[in-house]
PDB file of C-alpha atoms and ligand atoms in Angstrom:
ATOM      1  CA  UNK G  78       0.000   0.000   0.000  1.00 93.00           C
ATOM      2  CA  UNK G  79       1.157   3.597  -0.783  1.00 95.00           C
ATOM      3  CA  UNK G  80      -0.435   6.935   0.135  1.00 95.00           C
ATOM      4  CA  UNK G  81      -2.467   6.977  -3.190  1.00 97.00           C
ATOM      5  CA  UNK G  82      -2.369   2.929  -3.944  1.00 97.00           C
ATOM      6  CA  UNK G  83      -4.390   0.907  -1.641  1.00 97.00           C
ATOM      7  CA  UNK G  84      -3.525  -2.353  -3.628  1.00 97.00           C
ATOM      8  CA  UNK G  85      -1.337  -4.712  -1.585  1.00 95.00           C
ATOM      9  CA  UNK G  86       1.640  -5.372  -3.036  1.00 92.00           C
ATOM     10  CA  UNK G  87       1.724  -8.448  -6.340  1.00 96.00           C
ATOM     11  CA  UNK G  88      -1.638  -6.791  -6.782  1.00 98.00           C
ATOM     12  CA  UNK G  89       0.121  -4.572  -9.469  1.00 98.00           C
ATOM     13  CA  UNK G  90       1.252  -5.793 -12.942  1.00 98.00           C
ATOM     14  CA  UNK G  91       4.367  -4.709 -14.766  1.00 98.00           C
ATOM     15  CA  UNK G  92       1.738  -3.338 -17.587  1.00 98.00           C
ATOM     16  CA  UNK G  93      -0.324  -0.584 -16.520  1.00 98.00           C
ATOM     17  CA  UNK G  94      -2.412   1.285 -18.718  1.00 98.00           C
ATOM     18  CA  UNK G  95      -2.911   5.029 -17.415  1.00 98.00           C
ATOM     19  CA  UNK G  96      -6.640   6.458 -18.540  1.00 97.00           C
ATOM     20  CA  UNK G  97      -7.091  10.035 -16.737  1.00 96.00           C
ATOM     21  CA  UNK G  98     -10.798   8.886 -16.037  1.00 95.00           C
ATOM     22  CA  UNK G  99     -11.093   6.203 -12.706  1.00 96.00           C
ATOM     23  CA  UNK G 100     -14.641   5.715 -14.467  1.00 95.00           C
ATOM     24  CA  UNK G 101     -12.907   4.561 -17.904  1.00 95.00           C
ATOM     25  CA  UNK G 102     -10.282   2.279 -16.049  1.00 97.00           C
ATOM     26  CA  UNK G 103     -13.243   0.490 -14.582  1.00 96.00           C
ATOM     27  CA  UNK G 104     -14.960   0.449 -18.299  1.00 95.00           C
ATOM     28  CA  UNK G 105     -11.567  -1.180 -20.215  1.00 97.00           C
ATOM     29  CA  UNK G 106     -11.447  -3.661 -17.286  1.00 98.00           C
ATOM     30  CA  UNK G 107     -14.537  -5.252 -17.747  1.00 97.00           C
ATOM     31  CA  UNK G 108     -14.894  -4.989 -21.282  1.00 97.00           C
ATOM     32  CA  UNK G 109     -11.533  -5.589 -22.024  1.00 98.00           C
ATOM     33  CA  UNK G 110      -9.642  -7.870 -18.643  1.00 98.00           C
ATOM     34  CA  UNK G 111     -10.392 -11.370 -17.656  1.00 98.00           C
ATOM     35  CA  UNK G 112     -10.847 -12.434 -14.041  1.00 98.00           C
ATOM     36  CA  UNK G 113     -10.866  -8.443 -13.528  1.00 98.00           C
ATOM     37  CA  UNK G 114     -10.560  -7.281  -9.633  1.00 98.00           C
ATOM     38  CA  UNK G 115     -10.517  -3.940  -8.442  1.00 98.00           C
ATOM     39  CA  UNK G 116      -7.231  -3.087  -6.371  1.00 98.00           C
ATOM     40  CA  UNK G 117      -7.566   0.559  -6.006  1.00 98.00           C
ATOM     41  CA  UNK G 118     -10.334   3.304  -4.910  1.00 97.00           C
ATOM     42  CA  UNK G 119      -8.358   5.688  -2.807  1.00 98.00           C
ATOM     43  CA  UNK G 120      -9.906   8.825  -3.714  1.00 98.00           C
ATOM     44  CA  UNK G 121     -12.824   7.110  -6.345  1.00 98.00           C
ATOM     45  CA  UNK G 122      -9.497   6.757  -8.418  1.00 98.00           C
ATOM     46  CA  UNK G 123      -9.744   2.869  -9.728  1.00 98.00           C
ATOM     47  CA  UNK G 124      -7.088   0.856 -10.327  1.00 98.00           C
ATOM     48  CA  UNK G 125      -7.925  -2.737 -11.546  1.00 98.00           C
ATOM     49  CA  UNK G 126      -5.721  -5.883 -11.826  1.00 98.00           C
ATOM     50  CA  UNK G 127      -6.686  -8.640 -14.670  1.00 98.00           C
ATOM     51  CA  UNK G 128      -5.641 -10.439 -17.778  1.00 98.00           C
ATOM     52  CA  UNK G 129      -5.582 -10.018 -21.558  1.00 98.00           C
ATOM     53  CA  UNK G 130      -5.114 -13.047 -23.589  1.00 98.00           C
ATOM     54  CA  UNK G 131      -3.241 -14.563 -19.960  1.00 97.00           C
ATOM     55  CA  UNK G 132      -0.905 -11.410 -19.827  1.00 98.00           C
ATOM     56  CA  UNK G 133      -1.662  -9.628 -16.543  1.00 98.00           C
ATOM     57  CA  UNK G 134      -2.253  -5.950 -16.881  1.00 98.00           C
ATOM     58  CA  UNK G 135      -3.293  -3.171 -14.281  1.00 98.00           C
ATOM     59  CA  UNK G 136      -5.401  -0.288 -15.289  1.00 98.00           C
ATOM     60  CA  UNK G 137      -5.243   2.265 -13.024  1.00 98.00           C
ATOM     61  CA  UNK G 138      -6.807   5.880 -13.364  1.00 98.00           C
ATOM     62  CA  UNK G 139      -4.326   8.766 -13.114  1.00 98.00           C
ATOM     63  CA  UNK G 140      -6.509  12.100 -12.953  1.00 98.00           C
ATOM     64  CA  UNK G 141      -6.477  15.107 -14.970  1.00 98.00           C
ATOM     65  CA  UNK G 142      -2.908  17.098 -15.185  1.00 98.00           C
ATOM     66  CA  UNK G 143       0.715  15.942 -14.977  1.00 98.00           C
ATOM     67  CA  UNK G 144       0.826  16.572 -10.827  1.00 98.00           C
ATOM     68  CA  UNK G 145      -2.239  14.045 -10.618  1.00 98.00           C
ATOM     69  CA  UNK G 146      -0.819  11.700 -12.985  1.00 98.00           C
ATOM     70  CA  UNK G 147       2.798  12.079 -11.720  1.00 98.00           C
ATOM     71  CA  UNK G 148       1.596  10.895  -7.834  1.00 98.00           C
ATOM     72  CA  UNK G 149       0.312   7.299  -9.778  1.00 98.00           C
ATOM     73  CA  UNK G 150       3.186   6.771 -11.893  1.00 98.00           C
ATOM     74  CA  UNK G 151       5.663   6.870  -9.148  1.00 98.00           C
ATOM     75  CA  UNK G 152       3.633   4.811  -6.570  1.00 98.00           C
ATOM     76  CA  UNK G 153       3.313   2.679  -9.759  1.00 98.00           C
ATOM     77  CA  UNK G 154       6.968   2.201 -10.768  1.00 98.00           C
ATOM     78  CA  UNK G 155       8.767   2.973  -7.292  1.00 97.00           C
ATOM     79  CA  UNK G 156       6.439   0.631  -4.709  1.00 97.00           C
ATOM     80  CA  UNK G 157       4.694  -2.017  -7.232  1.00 98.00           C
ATOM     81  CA  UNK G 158       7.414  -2.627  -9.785  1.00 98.00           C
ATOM     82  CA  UNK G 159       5.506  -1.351 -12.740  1.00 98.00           C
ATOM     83  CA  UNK G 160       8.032  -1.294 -16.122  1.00 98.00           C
ATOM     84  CA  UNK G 161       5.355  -0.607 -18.832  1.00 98.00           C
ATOM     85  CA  UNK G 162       3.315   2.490 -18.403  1.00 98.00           C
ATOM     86  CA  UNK G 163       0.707   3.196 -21.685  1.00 98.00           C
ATOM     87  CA  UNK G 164      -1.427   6.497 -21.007  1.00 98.00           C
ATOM     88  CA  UNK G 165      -4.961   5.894 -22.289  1.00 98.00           C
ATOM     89  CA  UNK G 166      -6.808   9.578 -22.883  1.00 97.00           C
ATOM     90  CA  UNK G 167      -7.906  11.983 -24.755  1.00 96.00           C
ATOM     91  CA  UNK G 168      -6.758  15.277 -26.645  1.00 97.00           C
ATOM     92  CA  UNK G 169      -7.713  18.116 -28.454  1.00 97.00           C
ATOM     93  CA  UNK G 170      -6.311  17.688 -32.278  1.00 98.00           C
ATOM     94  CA  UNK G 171      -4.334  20.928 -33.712  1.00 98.00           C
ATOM     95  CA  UNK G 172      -3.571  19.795 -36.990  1.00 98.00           C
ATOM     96  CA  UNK G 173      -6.153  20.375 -40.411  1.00 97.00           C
ATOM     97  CA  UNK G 174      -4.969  16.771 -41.041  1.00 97.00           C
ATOM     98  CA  UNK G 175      -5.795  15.410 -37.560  1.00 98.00           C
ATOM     99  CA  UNK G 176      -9.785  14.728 -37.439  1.00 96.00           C
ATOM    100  CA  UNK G 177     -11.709  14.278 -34.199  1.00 96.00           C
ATOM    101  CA  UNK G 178     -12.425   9.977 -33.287  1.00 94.00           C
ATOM    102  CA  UNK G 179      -8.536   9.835 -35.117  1.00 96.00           C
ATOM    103  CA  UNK G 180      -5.920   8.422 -32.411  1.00 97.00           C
ATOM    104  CA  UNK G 181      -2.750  10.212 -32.252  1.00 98.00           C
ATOM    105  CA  UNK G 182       0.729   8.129 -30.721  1.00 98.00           C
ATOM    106  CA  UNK G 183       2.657  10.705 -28.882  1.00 98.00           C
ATOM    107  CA  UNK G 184       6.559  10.459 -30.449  1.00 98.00           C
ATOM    108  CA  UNK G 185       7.446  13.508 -27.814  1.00 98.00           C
ATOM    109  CA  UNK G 186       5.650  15.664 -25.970  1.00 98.00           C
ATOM    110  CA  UNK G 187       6.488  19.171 -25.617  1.00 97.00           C
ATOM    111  CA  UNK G 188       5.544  21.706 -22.392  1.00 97.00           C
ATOM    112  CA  UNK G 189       5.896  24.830 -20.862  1.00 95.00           C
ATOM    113  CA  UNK G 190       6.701  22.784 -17.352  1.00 94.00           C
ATOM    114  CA  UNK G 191       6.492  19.719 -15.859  1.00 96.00           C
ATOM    115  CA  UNK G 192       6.630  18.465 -12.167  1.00 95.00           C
ATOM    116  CA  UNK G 193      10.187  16.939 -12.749  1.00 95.00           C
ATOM    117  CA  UNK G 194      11.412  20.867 -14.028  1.00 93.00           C
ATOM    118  CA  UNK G 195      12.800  21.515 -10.423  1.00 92.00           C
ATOM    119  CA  UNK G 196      15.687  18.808 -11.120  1.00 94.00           C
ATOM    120  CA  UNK G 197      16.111  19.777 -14.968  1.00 91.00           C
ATOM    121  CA  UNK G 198      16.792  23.479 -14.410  1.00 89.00           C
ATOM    122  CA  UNK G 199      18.129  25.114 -17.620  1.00 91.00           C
ATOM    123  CA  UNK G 200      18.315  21.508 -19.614  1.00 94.00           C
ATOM    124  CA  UNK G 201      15.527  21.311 -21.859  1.00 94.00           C
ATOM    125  CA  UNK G 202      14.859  17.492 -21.944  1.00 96.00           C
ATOM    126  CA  UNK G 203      13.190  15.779 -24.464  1.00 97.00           C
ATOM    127  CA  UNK G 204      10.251  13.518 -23.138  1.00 98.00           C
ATOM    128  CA  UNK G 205      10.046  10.434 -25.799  1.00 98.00           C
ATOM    129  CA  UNK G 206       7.887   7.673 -26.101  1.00 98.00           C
ATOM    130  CA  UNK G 207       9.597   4.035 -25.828  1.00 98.00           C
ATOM    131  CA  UNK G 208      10.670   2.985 -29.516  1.00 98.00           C
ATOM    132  CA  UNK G 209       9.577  -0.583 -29.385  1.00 98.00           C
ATOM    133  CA  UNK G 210       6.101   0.210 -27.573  1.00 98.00           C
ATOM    134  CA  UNK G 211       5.828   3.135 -30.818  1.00 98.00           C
ATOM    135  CA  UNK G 212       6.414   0.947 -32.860  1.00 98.00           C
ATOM    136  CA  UNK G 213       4.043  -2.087 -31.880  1.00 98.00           C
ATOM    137  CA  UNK G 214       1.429   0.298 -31.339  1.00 98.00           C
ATOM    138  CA  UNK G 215       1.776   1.946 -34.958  1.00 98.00           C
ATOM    139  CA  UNK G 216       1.223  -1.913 -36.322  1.00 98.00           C
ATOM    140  CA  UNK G 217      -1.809  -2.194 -34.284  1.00 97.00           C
ATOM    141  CA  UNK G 218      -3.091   0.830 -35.368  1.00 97.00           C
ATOM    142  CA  UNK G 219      -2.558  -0.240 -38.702  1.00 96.00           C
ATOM    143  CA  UNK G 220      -4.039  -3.586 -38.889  1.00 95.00           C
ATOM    144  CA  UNK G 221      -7.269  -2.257 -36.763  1.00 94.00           C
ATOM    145  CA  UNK G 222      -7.697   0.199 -39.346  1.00 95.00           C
ATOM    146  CA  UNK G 223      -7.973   3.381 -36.974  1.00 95.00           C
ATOM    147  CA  UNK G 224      -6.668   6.490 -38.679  1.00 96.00           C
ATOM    148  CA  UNK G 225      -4.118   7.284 -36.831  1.00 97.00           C
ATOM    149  CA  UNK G 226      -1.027  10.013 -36.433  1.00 98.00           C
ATOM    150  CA  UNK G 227       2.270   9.870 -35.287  1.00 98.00           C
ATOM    151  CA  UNK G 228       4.382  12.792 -34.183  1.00 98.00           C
ATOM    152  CA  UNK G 229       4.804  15.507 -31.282  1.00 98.00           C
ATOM    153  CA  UNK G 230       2.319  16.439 -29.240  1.00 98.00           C
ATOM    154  CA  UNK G 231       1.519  19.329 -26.258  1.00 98.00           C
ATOM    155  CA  UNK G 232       1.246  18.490 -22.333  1.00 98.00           C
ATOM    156  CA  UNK G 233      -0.515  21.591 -21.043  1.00 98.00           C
ATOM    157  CA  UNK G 234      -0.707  22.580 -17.647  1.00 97.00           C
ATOM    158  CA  UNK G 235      -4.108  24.318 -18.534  1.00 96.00           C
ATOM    159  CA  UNK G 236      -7.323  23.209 -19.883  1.00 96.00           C
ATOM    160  CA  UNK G 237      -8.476  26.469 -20.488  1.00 96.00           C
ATOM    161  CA  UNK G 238      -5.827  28.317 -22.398  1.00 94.00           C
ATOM    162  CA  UNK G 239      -5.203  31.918 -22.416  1.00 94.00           C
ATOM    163  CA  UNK G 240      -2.104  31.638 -24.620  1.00 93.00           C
ATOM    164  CA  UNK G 241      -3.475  31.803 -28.537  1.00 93.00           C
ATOM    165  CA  UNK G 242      -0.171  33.006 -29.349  1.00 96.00           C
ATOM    166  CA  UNK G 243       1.941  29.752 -28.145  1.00 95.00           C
ATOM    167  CA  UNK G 244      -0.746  27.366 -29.581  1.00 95.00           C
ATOM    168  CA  UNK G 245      -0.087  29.238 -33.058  1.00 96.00           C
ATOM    169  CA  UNK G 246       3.753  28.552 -33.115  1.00 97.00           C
ATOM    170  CA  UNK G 247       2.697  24.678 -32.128  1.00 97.00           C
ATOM    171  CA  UNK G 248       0.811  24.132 -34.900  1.00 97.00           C
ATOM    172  CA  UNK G 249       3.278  26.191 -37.003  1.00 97.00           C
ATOM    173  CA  UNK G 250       5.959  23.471 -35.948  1.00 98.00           C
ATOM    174  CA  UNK G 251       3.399  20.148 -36.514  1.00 98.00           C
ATOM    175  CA  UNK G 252       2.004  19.634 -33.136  1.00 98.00           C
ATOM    176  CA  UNK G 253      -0.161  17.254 -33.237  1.00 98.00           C
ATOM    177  CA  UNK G 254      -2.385  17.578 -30.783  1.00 98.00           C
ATOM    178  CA  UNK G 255      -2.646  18.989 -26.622  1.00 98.00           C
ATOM    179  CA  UNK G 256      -3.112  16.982 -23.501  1.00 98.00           C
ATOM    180  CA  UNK G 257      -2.366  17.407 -20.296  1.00 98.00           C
ATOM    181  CA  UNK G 258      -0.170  14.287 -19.269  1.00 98.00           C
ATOM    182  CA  UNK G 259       2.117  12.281 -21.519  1.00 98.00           C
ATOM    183  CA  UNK G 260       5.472  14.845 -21.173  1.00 98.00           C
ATOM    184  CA  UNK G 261       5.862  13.698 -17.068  1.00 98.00           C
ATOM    185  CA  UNK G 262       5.253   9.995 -17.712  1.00 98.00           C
ATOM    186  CA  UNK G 263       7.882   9.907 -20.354  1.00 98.00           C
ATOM    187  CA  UNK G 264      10.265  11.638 -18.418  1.00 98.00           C
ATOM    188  CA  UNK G 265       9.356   9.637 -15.394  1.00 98.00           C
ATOM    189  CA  UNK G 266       9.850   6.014 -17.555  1.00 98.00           C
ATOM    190  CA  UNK G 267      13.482   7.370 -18.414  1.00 98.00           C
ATOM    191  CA  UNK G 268      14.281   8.283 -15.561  1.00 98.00           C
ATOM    192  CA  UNK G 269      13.558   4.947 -13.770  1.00 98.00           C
ATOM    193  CA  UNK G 270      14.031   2.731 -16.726  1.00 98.00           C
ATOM    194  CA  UNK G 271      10.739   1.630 -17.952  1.00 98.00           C
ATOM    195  CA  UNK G 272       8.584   1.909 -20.898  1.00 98.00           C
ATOM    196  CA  UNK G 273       6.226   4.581 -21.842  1.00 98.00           C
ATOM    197  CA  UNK G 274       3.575   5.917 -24.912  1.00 98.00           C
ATOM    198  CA  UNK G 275       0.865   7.840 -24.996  1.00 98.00           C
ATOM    199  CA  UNK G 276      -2.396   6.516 -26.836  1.00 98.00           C
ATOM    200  CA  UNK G 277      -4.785   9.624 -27.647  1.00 98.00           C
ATOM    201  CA  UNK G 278      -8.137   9.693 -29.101  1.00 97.00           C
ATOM    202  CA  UNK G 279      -8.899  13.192 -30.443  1.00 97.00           C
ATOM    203  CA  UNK G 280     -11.676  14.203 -28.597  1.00 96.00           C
ATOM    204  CA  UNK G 281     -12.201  17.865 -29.976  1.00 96.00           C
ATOM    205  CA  UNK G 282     -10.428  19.890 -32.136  1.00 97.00           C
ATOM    206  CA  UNK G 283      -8.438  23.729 -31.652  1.00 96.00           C
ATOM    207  CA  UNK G 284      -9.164  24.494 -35.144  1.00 95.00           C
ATOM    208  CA  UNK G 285     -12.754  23.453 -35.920  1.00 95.00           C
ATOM    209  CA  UNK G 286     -14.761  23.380 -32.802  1.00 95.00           C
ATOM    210  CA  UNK G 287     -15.777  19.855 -33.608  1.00 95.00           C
ATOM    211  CA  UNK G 288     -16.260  17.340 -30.843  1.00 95.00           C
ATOM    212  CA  UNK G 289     -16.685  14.006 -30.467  1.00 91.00           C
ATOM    213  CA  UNK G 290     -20.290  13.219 -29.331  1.00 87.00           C
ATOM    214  CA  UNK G 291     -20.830  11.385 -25.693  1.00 80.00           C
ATOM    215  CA  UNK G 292     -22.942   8.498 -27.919  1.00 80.00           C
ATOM    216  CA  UNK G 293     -19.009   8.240 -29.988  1.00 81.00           C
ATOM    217  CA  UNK G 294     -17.022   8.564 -27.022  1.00 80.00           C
ATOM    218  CA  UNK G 295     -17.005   4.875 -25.914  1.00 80.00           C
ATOM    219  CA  UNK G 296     -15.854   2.958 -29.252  1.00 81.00           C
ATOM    220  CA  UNK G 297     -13.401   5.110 -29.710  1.00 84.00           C
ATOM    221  CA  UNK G 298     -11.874   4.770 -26.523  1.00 90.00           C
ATOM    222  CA  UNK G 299     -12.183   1.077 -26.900  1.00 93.00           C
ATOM    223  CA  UNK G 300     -10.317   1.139 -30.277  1.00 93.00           C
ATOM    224  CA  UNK G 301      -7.686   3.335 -28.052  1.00 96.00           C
ATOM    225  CA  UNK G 302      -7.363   0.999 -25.580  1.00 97.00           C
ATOM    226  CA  UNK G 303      -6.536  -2.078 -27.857  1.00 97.00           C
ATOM    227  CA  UNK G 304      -4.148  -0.602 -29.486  1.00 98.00           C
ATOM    228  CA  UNK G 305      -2.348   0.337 -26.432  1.00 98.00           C
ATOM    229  CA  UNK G 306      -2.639  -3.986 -25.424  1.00 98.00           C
ATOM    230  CA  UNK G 307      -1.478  -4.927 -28.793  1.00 98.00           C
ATOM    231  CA  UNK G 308       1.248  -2.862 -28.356  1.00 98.00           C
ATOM    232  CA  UNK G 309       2.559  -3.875 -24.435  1.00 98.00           C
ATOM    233  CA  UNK G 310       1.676  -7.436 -26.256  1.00 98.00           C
ATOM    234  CA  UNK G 311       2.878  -7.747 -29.675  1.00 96.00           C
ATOM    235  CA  UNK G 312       3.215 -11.455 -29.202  1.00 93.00           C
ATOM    236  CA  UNK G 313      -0.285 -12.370 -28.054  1.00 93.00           C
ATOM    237  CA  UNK G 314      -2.480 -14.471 -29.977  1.00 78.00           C
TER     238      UNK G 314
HETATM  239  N1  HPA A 692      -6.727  20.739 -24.016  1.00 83.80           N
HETATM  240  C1  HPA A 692      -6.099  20.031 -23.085  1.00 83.80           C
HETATM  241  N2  HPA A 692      -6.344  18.753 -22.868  1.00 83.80           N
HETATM  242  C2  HPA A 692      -7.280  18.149 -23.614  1.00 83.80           C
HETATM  243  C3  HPA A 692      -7.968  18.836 -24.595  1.00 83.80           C
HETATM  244  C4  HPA A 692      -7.671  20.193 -24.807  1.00 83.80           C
HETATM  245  O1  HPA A 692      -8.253  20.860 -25.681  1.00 83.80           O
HETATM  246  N3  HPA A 692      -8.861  17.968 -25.148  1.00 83.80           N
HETATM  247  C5  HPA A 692      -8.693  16.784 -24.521  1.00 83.80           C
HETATM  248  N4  HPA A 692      -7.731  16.888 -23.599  1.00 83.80           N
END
């Protein structure tokens, strides 16, 4: 048990999958876990420990913002022994060429700040997704037929932006899409050797205004979360 993990410990598996929402992590375990138990709800935030296709995976809500998500992540990797960390979530797409429902894989995610920019100081570090998780992932997007993007993204610290101006140069430079997580889990995986990526389902869009309706919301999660057990999985049958 941690401060934030009530799970005992074992109850934990190397493969986590991160969605924001504690009510999603309890959706893609039963739809998507065998023999699925709940081993978290300190706070309402869920964490559940099951299989998929006899791997054992944990999926274990992180909250909104990379403070929330950053408290998980290290209980995760530093008490339980997690090694494979795959956020689940949404994002708003800035591209013309990235439509809402598409999923985006987050190559690198830029920001403004991040909980770990106390020990970086002046060094600009460059948060990266694992290569081999990318890369699985990318397949399984491919053979499930999701449209899907593959590039940089934004970890905000805000929601509600009051920066039009910094937004503009992102898209300028290809940014994909903005979230609010990805940037401190991938520096937190490289900084205690494990693997990361970032899974996104554009959810609305900067440009257009468009967003995805509630009735849409669930498949394309679903399609989101596959992908992200194909990819800590490539093997499975
Ligand atoms: N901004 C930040 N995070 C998000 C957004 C957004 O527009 N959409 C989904 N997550």
């Amino acid at each position: 048990m941690t401060i934030h993990i009530g799970a005992e410990k074992g109850e934990i598996a190397e493969t986590v999958l991160l969605p924001g929402d504690p009510y999603r992590a309890k959706w893609a375990a039963e739809t998507f876990l065998d023999n699925a138990k709940q081993v978290n709800n300190v706070r309402g935030m869920l964490g559940f420990t099951g299989t998929w296709k006899g791997n054992p995976v944990s999926i274990q809500g992180s909250g909104m913002g990379m403070p929330s998500l950053s408290i998980y992540a290290n209980e995760l990797i530093r008490d339980f022994g997690a090694k494979t960390l795959i956020r689940i979530g949404s994002c708003g797409g800035m591209q013309d060429s990235v439509n809402v429902r598409d999923v985006i894989l987050a190559m690198t995610s830029t920001t403004l700040s991040t909980p770990s920019r106390g020990i970086m100081k002046e060094l600009n570090f460059a948060p990266c997704a694992d290569w081999g998780l990318l890369q699985a992932a990318a397949q399984a997007a491919e053979a499930s037929g999701t449209p899907t993007h593959i590039g940089g993204i934004y970890s905000s610290d805000v929601f509600y932006d009051e920066r039009p101006d910094l937004n503009e140069q992102m898209v300028r430079h290809g940014i994909l899409g903005v979230e609010m997580e990805a940037a401190e889990l991938y520096i937190l995986a490289a900084r205690h050797k494990c693997r990361a990526l970032a899974v996104l389902t554009v959810s609305d869009h900067l440009l257009t205004g468009e967003a995805l309706p509630a009735s849409d919301r669930e498949s394309s999660f679903g399609d989101m979360v596959e992908i992200a057990l194909r990819a800590a999985f490539p093997n499975a049958a």
